[in-house]
Amino acid sequence: MNQSPVPASTSGTPVASPATTGAGDAAAADTMEQPSAPVPGDLTRQRRTLPANHTQATTLPGRGLEGHRWIARPAEAYTVQALKERLIGGIQSWRDYPPSLRLWFWLIPTITAVLGGILRFFRLDAPHSLVFDETYYVKDAYSYLVSGYERSWPANANDSFNAGNPNVLLNTPEYVVHPPVGKWMITFGMWLFGGDNPFGWRFSAALAGTVTVFLVSLIALKLFRSHTLGAVAGLLLAIDGHHLVLSRTALLDVFLALWILAAFGALLLDRDDGRRRLASRLAAQAAASPRGRPSPTQLVAGPWLGMRWWRLVAGICLGLAVGTKWSALFFVAAFGVMTVLWDLNARRIAGIRSWFSAGILKDGLLAFVTIIPAAAVTYAVTWTGWFLSKDAYYRQWAATNPAPGWDWLPNSVRSLAHYHLEAYKFHQGLSSDHPYESSPWTWLVMGRPTSFYYQTPKQGTPGCVVETCSSAILPVGNPVVWWGGTIALVVLLFWWAGRRDWRAGAILAGVAAGYLPWFMYPERTMFIFYAVSFEPFLVLGLTYVLGLVLGRSSDPPWRRRSGLYVVGFVVVLAVVATAFFYPVLTAEVISYQEWRMRMWMPSWI
């Protein structure tokens, strides 16, 4: 964040802070928090107020901004419009776009989601068998459909599933170590289309992946205020092979990515909502003052902003994310800090004198008591099936294990707490060897993709016209997206640290929360597909850098045209890469030589 002091009047009363206006087609969002940052967007503008004894506005040249207004009267600085412009920017919602662009604000995410949906639902039932960890989660989901909790299976359960006969459940409970949400979502597809076919198993994953594409495009529009960049972000995620495979397979990770991204989007909406409230309440105080601005006392801490409903939504989404996989807890921490930092900076920009302490007390504490309880209650509710059962694993543990001093807790709560403790021990001690395990050091460069499925059909098999063929599912990411996104992260670090761009910091927070914690467990068995939880932020990071290449709307036409050519080339290259790898993403039958051509690294085999 920009920590420069707020300009003050001769009496020491803060009266305004840097502001920005305008946003063009390549706009990157409001730039008032990083006024000198050459981020993708319209011409950055900056206003500073005169001391209180000045009586008229003055236009000053400098920094290439000749003709732009730098100074305003104190009374003008605390109108609703001036405050909103300073805190949010010239484009404050989709309604602020010209009428010709408003429809495209919603059409662009919809079009990219439709493309993503076609890629995800086409041949979704291939292969017609359980692949990789579907052997766990699909069977658990079917158990939910039948009894509401996980039950065990006979040794030949996979053969029965593949033959369309899943009704071979045993009556004993099964011990599992992941929470229920992702499995309940898989159950939804089975409820709609039956548990006896792969389309039913995978429907919810494909739907979640499609919705994630829609959200990424919408969030890019919100962050960058550019229809072009919104389309780029949605398209890049829609065609990425890693996300595509996880969206076509009934594993938990795509659901985790969905709820994390939904929480991030809710916090973006809360950011604007909180700033609108701050602007409205400060403006009301200024209007009630004969001096045309809030009193020095009112500007010490600023107003309370009340209940933040989008934070409640974010808390629910984070609870569902934790209810899918516990690794979402790192996102809870990262997003909680991020949203409070946004509020601190909002108060500073608005001219609040004690902005840090006021932001902690008036925003930070309320953020904690809104997000954390909402997430905790949501998480507890996701275990309803376990609570309602009598025979689920560890359901009766407390009844046979009295705990003096803890008897005031219901047995069901003590049993669930013990369940969590045992599951935590399992995750901590998970270190068994696996042929496709991979270190987090290799994830960003796709060092060791996890093979989900591989068969070698012989000549005469449908689709195989040569002696030896291959049919594979390898969740290898699009090289343009992953390698380009990795380079983009370095650029974002410079723009966040050097230019103080909050957008770069927000994207980096999403990547860091999903990626860095895995380095704390070097002995644990890990897989590259865990990276799908932060992949949407990697795509946003690449889109951010492409926005820098695209340039600002105020740039000369030749500059904009050149930038557009470069961005178009990158997108086309990504589309060609997906088309090349598509057969090994979707279990198409190809010749063995064609399969080998797509194994660019020995570690991919």
mmCIF file of N, CA and C in Angstrom, residues 483-582:
data_model
loop_
_atom_site.group_PDB
_atom_site.id
_atom_site.type_symbol
_atom_site.label_atom_id
_atom_site.label_comp_id
_atom_site.label_asym_id
_atom_site.label_seq_id
_atom_site.Cartn_x
_atom_site.Cartn_y
_atom_site.Cartn_z
ATOM 1 N N TRP A 483 3.701 -21.378 -18.264
ATOM 2 C CA TRP A 483 5.032 -20.786 -18.323
ATOM 3 C C TRP A 483 4.937 -19.266 -18.428
ATOM 4 N N GLY A 484 3.973 -18.788 -19.202
ATOM 5 C CA GLY A 484 3.759 -17.345 -19.259
ATOM 6 C C GLY A 484 3.277 -16.795 -17.931
ATOM 7 N N GLY A 485 2.392 -17.542 -17.244
ATOM 8 C CA GLY A 485 1.911 -17.100 -15.938
ATOM 9 C C GLY A 485 3.009 -17.063 -14.896
ATOM 10 N N THR A 486 3.951 -18.007 -14.981
ATOM 11 C CA THR A 486 5.075 -18.010 -14.037
ATOM 12 C C THR A 486 5.941 -16.772 -14.215
ATOM 13 N N ILE A 487 6.206 -16.404 -15.458
ATOM 14 C CA ILE A 487 6.949 -15.168 -15.715
ATOM 15 C C ILE A 487 6.153 -13.958 -15.239
ATOM 16 N N ALA A 488 4.842 -14.015 -15.445
ATOM 17 C CA ALA A 488 3.989 -12.895 -15.030
ATOM 18 C C ALA A 488 4.044 -12.664 -13.525
ATOM 19 N N LEU A 489 4.199 -13.733 -12.743
ATOM 20 C CA LEU A 489 4.271 -13.568 -11.292
ATOM 21 C C LEU A 489 5.455 -12.694 -10.886
ATOM 22 N N VAL A 490 6.554 -12.819 -11.602
ATOM 23 C CA VAL A 490 7.725 -11.980 -11.312
ATOM 24 C C VAL A 490 7.405 -10.518 -11.600
ATOM 25 N N VAL A 491 6.720 -10.277 -12.711
ATOM 26 C CA VAL A 491 6.333 -8.906 -13.050
ATOM 27 C C VAL A 491 5.386 -8.352 -11.995
ATOM 28 N N LEU A 492 4.438 -9.171 -11.549
ATOM 29 C CA LEU A 492 3.491 -8.715 -10.528
ATOM 30 C C LEU A 492 4.198 -8.352 -9.231
ATOM 31 N N LEU A 493 5.223 -9.103 -8.874
ATOM 32 C CA LEU A 493 5.976 -8.768 -7.662
ATOM 33 C C LEU A 493 6.562 -7.362 -7.756
ATOM 34 N N PHE A 494 7.117 -7.013 -8.910
ATOM 35 C CA PHE A 494 7.674 -5.678 -9.094
ATOM 36 C C PHE A 494 6.573 -4.618 -9.069
ATOM 37 N N TRP A 495 5.454 -4.895 -9.708
ATOM 38 C CA TRP A 495 4.387 -3.887 -9.747
ATOM 39 C C TRP A 495 3.726 -3.721 -8.379
ATOM 40 N N TRP A 496 3.689 -4.780 -7.605
ATOM 41 C CA TRP A 496 3.118 -4.660 -6.259
ATOM 42 C C TRP A 496 4.078 -3.932 -5.326
ATOM 43 N N ALA A 497 5.340 -4.344 -5.321
ATOM 44 C CA ALA A 497 6.315 -3.747 -4.407
ATOM 45 C C ALA A 497 6.747 -2.361 -4.867
ATOM 46 N N GLY A 498 6.943 -2.189 -6.167
ATOM 47 C CA GLY A 498 7.460 -0.923 -6.664
ATOM 48 C C GLY A 498 6.397 0.084 -7.017
ATOM 49 N N ARG A 499 5.281 -0.374 -7.557
ATOM 50 C CA ARG A 499 4.209 0.520 -7.985
ATOM 51 C C ARG A 499 3.041 0.557 -7.015
ATOM 52 N N ARG A 500 3.059 -0.322 -6.026
ATOM 53 C CA ARG A 500 2.017 -0.376 -5.001
ATOM 54 C C ARG A 500 0.630 -0.571 -5.613
ATOM 55 N N ASP A 501 0.544 -1.464 -6.570
ATOM 56 C CA ASP A 501 -0.721 -1.745 -7.243
ATOM 57 C C ASP A 501 -1.475 -2.830 -6.468
ATOM 58 N N TRP A 502 -2.621 -2.479 -5.938
ATOM 59 C CA TRP A 502 -3.376 -3.415 -5.100
ATOM 60 C C TRP A 502 -3.840 -4.628 -5.894
ATOM 61 N N ARG A 503 -4.075 -4.454 -7.194
ATOM 62 C CA ARG A 503 -4.508 -5.600 -8.002
ATOM 63 C C ARG A 503 -3.422 -6.660 -8.061
ATOM 64 N N ALA A 504 -2.196 -6.234 -8.255
ATOM 65 C CA ALA A 504 -1.083 -7.185 -8.278
ATOM 66 C C ALA A 504 -0.977 -7.895 -6.934
ATOM 67 N N GLY A 505 -1.139 -7.157 -5.837
ATOM 68 C CA GLY A 505 -1.073 -7.765 -4.511
ATOM 69 C C GLY A 505 -2.190 -8.765 -4.287
ATOM 70 N N ALA A 506 -3.410 -8.449 -4.760
ATOM 71 C CA ALA A 506 -4.537 -9.363 -4.583
ATOM 72 C C ALA A 506 -4.317 -10.670 -5.343
ATOM 73 N N ILE A 507 -3.829 -10.567 -6.580
ATOM 74 C CA ILE A 507 -3.568 -11.770 -7.372
ATOM 75 C C ILE A 507 -2.466 -12.602 -6.733
ATOM 76 N N LEU A 508 -1.412 -11.935 -6.283
ATOM 77 C CA LEU A 508 -0.313 -12.660 -5.634
ATOM 78 C C LEU A 508 -0.787 -13.331 -4.347
ATOM 79 N N ALA A 509 -1.712 -12.701 -3.621
ATOM 80 C CA ALA A 509 -2.240 -13.309 -2.396
ATOM 81 C C ALA A 509 -2.942 -14.627 -2.713
ATOM 82 N N GLY A 510 -3.706 -14.659 -3.820
ATOM 83 C CA GLY A 510 -4.380 -15.899 -4.204
ATOM 84 C C GLY A 510 -3.412 -16.995 -4.581
ATOM 85 N N VAL A 511 -2.356 -16.639 -5.325
ATOM 86 C CA VAL A 511 -1.347 -17.640 -5.699
ATOM 87 C C VAL A 511 -0.599 -18.125 -4.459
ATOM 88 N N ALA A 512 -0.187 -17.181 -3.602
ATOM 89 C CA ALA A 512 0.600 -17.545 -2.418
ATOM 90 C C ALA A 512 -0.193 -18.453 -1.482
ATOM 91 N N ALA A 513 -1.475 -18.166 -1.276
ATOM 92 C CA ALA A 513 -2.280 -18.975 -0.353
ATOM 93 C C ALA A 513 -2.463 -20.403 -0.849
ATOM 94 N N GLY A 514 -2.492 -20.592 -2.162
ATOM 95 C CA GLY A 514 -2.678 -21.936 -2.695
ATOM 96 C C GLY A 514 -1.400 -22.683 -2.974
ATOM 97 N N TYR A 515 -0.282 -21.964 -3.014
ATOM 98 C CA TYR A 515 0.970 -22.570 -3.444
ATOM 99 C C TYR A 515 2.005 -22.693 -2.330
ATOM 100 N N LEU A 516 2.303 -21.596 -1.666
ATOM 101 C CA LEU A 516 3.409 -21.587 -0.704
ATOM 102 C C LEU A 516 3.226 -22.536 0.474
ATOM 103 N N PRO A 517 2.007 -22.731 1.030
ATOM 104 C CA PRO A 517 1.894 -23.628 2.189
ATOM 105 C C PRO A 517 2.389 -25.044 1.944
ATOM 106 N N TRP A 518 2.369 -25.504 0.690
ATOM 107 C CA TRP A 518 2.809 -26.875 0.431
ATOM 108 C C TRP A 518 4.302 -27.058 0.672
ATOM 109 N N PHE A 519 5.063 -25.968 0.666
ATOM 110 C CA PHE A 519 6.493 -26.081 0.933
ATOM 111 C C PHE A 519 6.782 -26.382 2.403
ATOM 112 N N MET A 520 5.778 -26.233 3.251
ATOM 113 C CA MET A 520 5.967 -26.537 4.670
ATOM 114 C C MET A 520 5.947 -28.035 4.950
ATOM 115 N N TYR A 521 5.553 -28.838 3.964
ATOM 116 C CA TYR A 521 5.422 -30.282 4.168
ATOM 117 C C TYR A 521 6.267 -31.030 3.127
ATOM 118 N N PRO A 522 7.587 -30.888 3.177
ATOM 119 C CA PRO A 522 8.428 -31.482 2.131
ATOM 120 C C PRO A 522 8.358 -33.000 2.073
ATOM 121 N N GLU A 523 8.002 -33.653 3.168
ATOM 122 C CA GLU A 523 7.963 -35.115 3.185
ATOM 123 C C GLU A 523 6.607 -35.667 2.774
ATOM 124 N N ARG A 524 5.620 -34.808 2.648
ATOM 125 C CA ARG A 524 4.275 -35.270 2.349
ATOM 126 C C ARG A 524 4.140 -35.647 0.876
ATOM 127 N N THR A 525 3.313 -36.650 0.594
ATOM 128 C CA THR A 525 3.028 -37.019 -0.785
ATOM 129 C C THR A 525 2.118 -35.963 -1.401
ATOM 130 N N MET A 526 2.565 -35.353 -2.495
ATOM 131 C CA MET A 526 1.815 -34.269 -3.128
ATOM 132 C C MET A 526 1.727 -34.489 -4.631
ATOM 133 N N PHE A 527 0.726 -33.864 -5.243
ATOM 134 C CA PHE A 527 0.486 -34.003 -6.678
ATOM 135 C C PHE A 527 0.275 -32.628 -7.293
ATOM 136 N N ILE A 528 0.618 -32.520 -8.563
ATOM 137 C CA ILE A 528 0.558 -31.227 -9.227
ATOM 138 C C ILE A 528 -0.876 -30.727 -9.378
ATOM 139 N N PHE A 529 -1.863 -31.644 -9.404
ATOM 140 C CA PHE A 529 -3.224 -31.155 -9.621
ATOM 141 C C PHE A 529 -3.755 -30.369 -8.423
ATOM 142 N N TYR A 530 -3.038 -30.385 -7.280
ATOM 143 C CA TYR A 530 -3.414 -29.500 -6.184
ATOM 144 C C TYR A 530 -3.345 -28.036 -6.614
ATOM 145 N N ALA A 531 -2.533 -27.760 -7.636
ATOM 146 C CA ALA A 531 -2.329 -26.380 -8.085
ATOM 147 C C ALA A 531 -3.565 -25.779 -8.734
ATOM 148 N N VAL A 532 -4.584 -26.570 -9.038
ATOM 149 C CA VAL A 532 -5.776 -26.008 -9.658
ATOM 150 C C VAL A 532 -6.474 -25.018 -8.725
ATOM 151 N N SER A 533 -6.215 -25.110 -7.420
ATOM 152 C CA SER A 533 -6.845 -24.183 -6.479
ATOM 153 C C SER A 533 -6.400 -22.748 -6.702
ATOM 154 N N PHE A 534 -5.143 -22.552 -7.139
ATOM 155 C CA PHE A 534 -4.673 -21.187 -7.389
ATOM 156 C C PHE A 534 -4.512 -20.886 -8.874
ATOM 157 N N GLU A 535 -4.844 -21.830 -9.739
ATOM 158 C CA GLU A 535 -4.687 -21.585 -11.170
ATOM 159 C C GLU A 535 -5.477 -20.376 -11.674
ATOM 160 N N PRO A 536 -6.721 -20.139 -11.224
ATOM 161 C CA PRO A 536 -7.414 -18.929 -11.687
ATOM 162 C C PRO A 536 -6.624 -17.652 -11.423
ATOM 163 N N PHE A 537 -5.890 -17.594 -10.317
ATOM 164 C CA PHE A 537 -5.102 -16.402 -10.015
ATOM 165 C C PHE A 537 -3.861 -16.334 -10.907
ATOM 166 N N LEU A 538 -3.329 -17.484 -11.293
ATOM 167 C CA LEU A 538 -2.228 -17.500 -12.244
ATOM 168 C C LEU A 538 -2.690 -16.933 -13.585
ATOM 169 N N VAL A 539 -3.886 -17.306 -14.002
ATOM 170 C CA VAL A 539 -4.454 -16.772 -15.242
ATOM 171 C C VAL A 539 -4.675 -15.266 -15.118
ATOM 172 N N LEU A 540 -5.183 -14.812 -13.975
ATOM 173 C CA LEU A 540 -5.370 -13.370 -13.774
ATOM 174 C C LEU A 540 -4.033 -12.639 -13.805
ATOM 175 N N GLY A 541 -2.986 -13.266 -13.277
ATOM 176 C CA GLY A 541 -1.667 -12.650 -13.308
ATOM 177 C C GLY A 541 -1.155 -12.500 -14.733
ATOM 178 N N LEU A 542 -1.318 -13.543 -15.540
ATOM 179 C CA LEU A 542 -0.912 -13.452 -16.940
ATOM 180 C C LEU A 542 -1.735 -12.394 -17.669
ATOM 181 N N THR A 543 -3.022 -12.328 -17.375
ATOM 182 C CA THR A 543 -3.885 -11.326 -17.995
ATOM 183 C C THR A 543 -3.447 -9.918 -17.612
ATOM 184 N N TYR A 544 -3.042 -9.742 -16.366
ATOM 185 C CA TYR A 544 -2.554 -8.445 -15.906
ATOM 186 C C TYR A 544 -1.364 -7.989 -16.751
ATOM 187 N N VAL A 545 -0.411 -8.882 -16.969
ATOM 188 C CA VAL A 545 0.782 -8.530 -17.752
ATOM 189 C C VAL A 545 0.407 -8.291 -19.210
ATOM 190 N N LEU A 546 -0.521 -9.070 -19.748
ATOM 191 C CA LEU A 546 -0.991 -8.813 -21.103
ATOM 192 C C LEU A 546 -1.655 -7.441 -21.192
ATOM 193 N N GLY A 547 -2.283 -6.997 -20.095
ATOM 194 C CA GLY A 547 -2.843 -5.654 -20.066
ATOM 195 C C GLY A 547 -1.762 -4.583 -20.145
ATOM 196 N N LEU A 548 -0.632 -4.849 -19.490
ATOM 197 C CA LEU A 548 0.493 -3.917 -19.604
ATOM 198 C C LEU A 548 0.989 -3.856 -21.047
ATOM 199 N N VAL A 549 1.027 -5.014 -21.698
ATOM 200 C CA VAL A 549 1.445 -5.053 -23.093
ATOM 201 C C VAL A 549 0.435 -4.314 -23.970
ATOM 202 N N LEU A 550 -0.833 -4.496 -23.675
ATOM 203 C CA LEU A 550 -1.887 -3.854 -24.454
ATOM 204 C C LEU A 550 -1.806 -2.333 -24.367
ATOM 205 N N GLY A 551 -1.439 -1.822 -23.212
ATOM 206 C CA GLY A 551 -1.279 -0.378 -23.057
ATOM 207 C C GLY A 551 -2.548 0.305 -22.576
ATOM 208 N N ARG A 552 -2.429 1.624 -22.370
ATOM 209 C CA ARG A 552 -3.552 2.426 -21.891
ATOM 210 C C ARG A 552 -4.340 2.997 -23.059
ATOM 211 N N SER A 553 -5.574 3.361 -22.816
ATOM 212 C CA SER A 553 -6.413 3.921 -23.869
ATOM 213 C C SER A 553 -5.901 5.274 -24.328
ATOM 214 N N SER A 554 -5.066 5.931 -23.514
ATOM 215 C CA SER A 554 -4.507 7.229 -23.885
ATOM 216 C C SER A 554 -3.233 7.098 -24.703
ATOM 217 N N ASP A 555 -2.732 5.886 -24.883
ATOM 218 C CA ASP A 555 -1.520 5.698 -25.656
ATOM 219 C C ASP A 555 -1.770 5.984 -27.137
ATOM 220 N N PRO A 556 -0.717 6.308 -27.888
ATOM 221 C CA PRO A 556 -0.881 6.547 -29.328
ATOM 222 C C PRO A 556 -1.462 5.316 -30.022
ATOM 223 N N PRO A 557 -2.166 5.521 -31.124
ATOM 224 C CA PRO A 557 -2.790 4.381 -31.830
ATOM 225 C C PRO A 557 -1.800 3.300 -32.215
ATOM 226 N N TRP A 558 -0.580 3.698 -32.647
ATOM 227 C CA TRP A 558 0.389 2.675 -33.041
ATOM 228 C C TRP A 558 0.783 1.811 -31.855
ATOM 229 N N ARG A 559 0.864 2.417 -30.662
ATOM 230 C CA ARG A 559 1.215 1.663 -29.448
ATOM 231 C C ARG A 559 0.109 0.683 -29.095
ATOM 232 N N ARG A 560 -1.119 1.146 -29.170
ATOM 233 C CA ARG A 560 -2.248 0.268 -28.849
ATOM 234 C C ARG A 560 -2.353 -0.868 -29.872
ATOM 235 N N ARG A 561 -2.146 -0.540 -31.122
ATOM 236 C CA ARG A 561 -2.254 -1.553 -32.168
ATOM 237 C C ARG A 561 -1.171 -2.615 -32.002
ATOM 238 N N SER A 562 0.038 -2.169 -31.708
ATOM 239 C CA SER A 562 1.130 -3.124 -31.499
ATOM 240 C C SER A 562 0.852 -4.021 -30.300
ATOM 241 N N GLY A 563 0.364 -3.421 -29.213
ATOM 242 C CA GLY A 563 0.030 -4.211 -28.034
ATOM 243 C C GLY A 563 -1.059 -5.223 -28.317
ATOM 244 N N LEU A 564 -2.059 -4.825 -29.104
ATOM 245 C CA LEU A 564 -3.153 -5.726 -29.434
ATOM 246 C C LEU A 564 -2.652 -6.894 -30.275
ATOM 247 N N TYR A 565 -1.718 -6.642 -31.172
ATOM 248 C CA TYR A 565 -1.159 -7.718 -31.984
ATOM 249 C C TYR A 565 -0.431 -8.741 -31.094
ATOM 250 N N VAL A 566 0.339 -8.234 -30.127
ATOM 251 C CA VAL A 566 1.077 -9.132 -29.241
ATOM 252 C C VAL A 566 0.117 -9.970 -28.405
ATOM 253 N N VAL A 567 -0.895 -9.319 -27.824
ATOM 254 C CA VAL A 567 -1.878 -10.044 -27.013
ATOM 255 C C VAL A 567 -2.606 -11.072 -27.868
ATOM 256 N N GLY A 568 -3.000 -10.683 -29.069
ATOM 257 C CA GLY A 568 -3.674 -11.620 -29.964
ATOM 258 C C GLY A 568 -2.797 -12.810 -30.307
ATOM 259 N N PHE A 569 -1.508 -12.562 -30.521
ATOM 260 C CA PHE A 569 -0.579 -13.653 -30.831
ATOM 261 C C PHE A 569 -0.481 -14.628 -29.655
ATOM 262 N N VAL A 570 -0.403 -14.113 -28.433
ATOM 263 C CA VAL A 570 -0.318 -14.977 -27.256
ATOM 264 C C VAL A 570 -1.564 -15.835 -27.131
ATOM 265 N N VAL A 571 -2.731 -15.227 -27.333
ATOM 266 C CA VAL A 571 -3.983 -15.972 -27.213
ATOM 267 C C VAL A 571 -4.080 -17.048 -28.284
ATOM 268 N N VAL A 572 -3.729 -16.694 -29.516
ATOM 269 C CA VAL A 572 -3.770 -17.684 -30.601
ATOM 270 C C VAL A 572 -2.801 -18.824 -30.323
ATOM 271 N N LEU A 573 -1.619 -18.492 -29.809
ATOM 272 C CA LEU A 573 -0.636 -19.520 -29.479
ATOM 273 C C LEU A 573 -1.180 -20.464 -28.404
ATOM 274 N N ALA A 574 -1.890 -19.905 -27.421
ATOM 275 C CA ALA A 574 -2.489 -20.736 -26.378
ATOM 276 C C ALA A 574 -3.563 -21.655 -26.947
ATOM 277 N N VAL A 575 -4.378 -21.135 -27.864
ATOM 278 C CA VAL A 575 -5.427 -21.956 -28.485
ATOM 279 C C VAL A 575 -4.802 -23.097 -29.287
ATOM 280 N N VAL A 576 -3.741 -22.800 -30.036
ATOM 281 C CA VAL A 576 -3.064 -23.842 -30.826
ATOM 282 C C VAL A 576 -2.469 -24.909 -29.903
ATOM 283 N N ALA A 577 -1.886 -24.471 -28.770
ATOM 284 C CA ALA A 577 -1.309 -25.433 -27.827
ATOM 285 C C ALA A 577 -2.381 -26.356 -27.263
ATOM 286 N N THR A 578 -3.543 -25.821 -26.930
ATOM 287 C CA THR A 578 -4.625 -26.663 -26.420
ATOM 288 C C THR A 578 -5.095 -27.648 -27.485
ATOM 289 N N ALA A 579 -5.224 -27.176 -28.715
ATOM 290 C CA ALA A 579 -5.633 -28.075 -29.793
ATOM 291 C C ALA A 579 -4.628 -29.216 -29.976
ATOM 292 N N PHE A 580 -3.347 -28.906 -29.804
ATOM 293 C CA PHE A 580 -2.303 -29.927 -29.945
ATOM 294 C C PHE A 580 -2.391 -30.966 -28.832
ATOM 295 N N PHE A 581 -2.606 -30.506 -27.584
ATOM 296 C CA PHE A 581 -2.614 -31.434 -26.450
ATOM 297 C C PHE A 581 -3.986 -32.061 -26.201
ATOM 298 N N TYR A 582 -5.018 -31.583 -26.879
ATOM 299 C CA TYR A 582 -6.380 -32.018 -26.570
ATOM 300 C C TYR A 582 -6.551 -33.537 -26.552
#
